[in-house]
């Protein structure tokens, strides 16, 4: 199921899971509580900007402009991993949500594509919104 998220609208993670059709049968933990996951044919990124994540991870994610975000993948992410290769593929559908306060819901940034990356551990990617902002 594809969802039409509204730019700059706030969403709880559970709302996103509902909208994309993740079953409510108790399998919403694990990967769905991390910074990014794939469901069906799309990726969903949940990015903390300028704050430590609730799990204690503190990445230097930041806005570069109104339509670009510099982002750190999970701490063990490497270029050779299939998930990273999919994220870098321009044909992959990627929806990015962000928040600047741990108590806030996530704001929908938009559909994004990777425009550059750093082959480090973790991998670091610059995302740009696809289309108008």
PDB file of C-alpha atoms in Angstrom, residues 72-116:
ATOM      1  CA  UNK A  72      24.148   8.967   9.161  1.00  0.00           C
ATOM      2  CA  UNK A  73      23.031   5.379   8.604  1.00  0.00           C
ATOM      3  CA  UNK A  74      22.902   2.871  11.476  1.00  0.00           C
ATOM      4  CA  UNK A  75      26.200   2.545  13.338  1.00  0.00           C
ATOM      5  CA  UNK A  76      27.115  -0.793  11.736  1.00  0.00           C
ATOM      6  CA  UNK A  77      26.152   0.227   8.171  1.00  0.00           C
ATOM      7  CA  UNK A  78      28.723  -0.376   5.420  1.00  0.00           C
ATOM      8  CA  UNK A  79      28.726   0.255   1.679  1.00  0.00           C
ATOM      9  CA  UNK A  80      28.647  -3.440   0.809  1.00  0.00           C
ATOM     10  CA  UNK A  81      25.335  -4.058   2.557  1.00  0.00           C
ATOM     11  CA  UNK A  82      22.371  -4.616   0.271  1.00  0.00           C
ATOM     12  CA  UNK A  83      20.205  -2.207   2.278  1.00  0.00           C
ATOM     13  CA  UNK A  84      22.710   0.634   1.771  1.00  0.00           C
ATOM     14  CA  UNK A  85      22.976  -0.189  -1.930  1.00  0.00           C
ATOM     15  CA  UNK A  86      19.180  -0.020  -2.216  1.00  0.00           C
ATOM     16  CA  UNK A  87      19.098   3.338  -0.417  1.00  0.00           C
ATOM     17  CA  UNK A  88      21.655   4.732  -2.870  1.00  0.00           C
ATOM     18  CA  UNK A  89      19.775   3.414  -5.910  1.00  0.00           C
ATOM     19  CA  UNK A  90      17.952   6.339  -7.589  1.00  0.00           C
ATOM     20  CA  UNK A  91      15.025   4.026  -8.436  1.00  0.00           C
ATOM     21  CA  UNK A  92      14.304   3.270  -4.760  1.00  0.00           C
ATOM     22  CA  UNK A  93      11.303   5.006  -3.196  1.00  0.00           C
ATOM     23  CA  UNK A  94      12.410   6.701   0.057  1.00  0.00           C
ATOM     24  CA  UNK A  95      10.225   8.744   2.423  1.00  0.00           C
ATOM     25  CA  UNK A  96      12.029  10.865   5.011  1.00  0.00           C
ATOM     26  CA  UNK A  97      10.556  12.037   8.324  1.00  0.00           C
ATOM     27  CA  UNK A  98      12.476  14.141  10.852  1.00  0.00           C
ATOM     28  CA  UNK A  99      12.154  15.646  14.304  1.00  0.00           C
ATOM     29  CA  UNK A 100      14.197  18.176  16.239  1.00  0.00           C
ATOM     30  CA  UNK A 101      12.939  17.220  19.708  1.00  0.00           C
ATOM     31  CA  UNK A 102      12.625  13.690  21.107  1.00  0.00           C
ATOM     32  CA  UNK A 103       9.170  14.458  22.455  1.00  0.00           C
ATOM     33  CA  UNK A 104       7.854  15.577  19.061  1.00  0.00           C
ATOM     34  CA  UNK A 105       6.189  13.576  16.350  1.00  0.00           C
ATOM     35  CA  UNK A 106       8.058  13.275  13.060  1.00  0.00           C
ATOM     36  CA  UNK A 107       7.566  15.845  10.288  1.00  0.00           C
ATOM     37  CA  UNK A 108       7.322  14.578   6.718  1.00  0.00           C
ATOM     38  CA  UNK A 109      10.250  16.044   4.759  1.00  0.00           C
ATOM     39  CA  UNK A 110       9.322  14.389   1.472  1.00  0.00           C
ATOM     40  CA  UNK A 111      10.433  11.742  -0.984  1.00  0.00           C
ATOM     41  CA  UNK A 112      14.210  11.889  -1.259  1.00  0.00           C
ATOM     42  CA  UNK A 113      17.090  10.595  -3.354  1.00  0.00           C
ATOM     43  CA  UNK A 114      20.748  10.281  -2.427  1.00  0.00           C
ATOM     44  CA  UNK A 115      22.859  12.940  -4.130  1.00  0.00           C
ATOM     45  CA  UNK A 116      26.167  12.036  -2.456  1.00  0.00           C
TER      46      UNK A 116
END
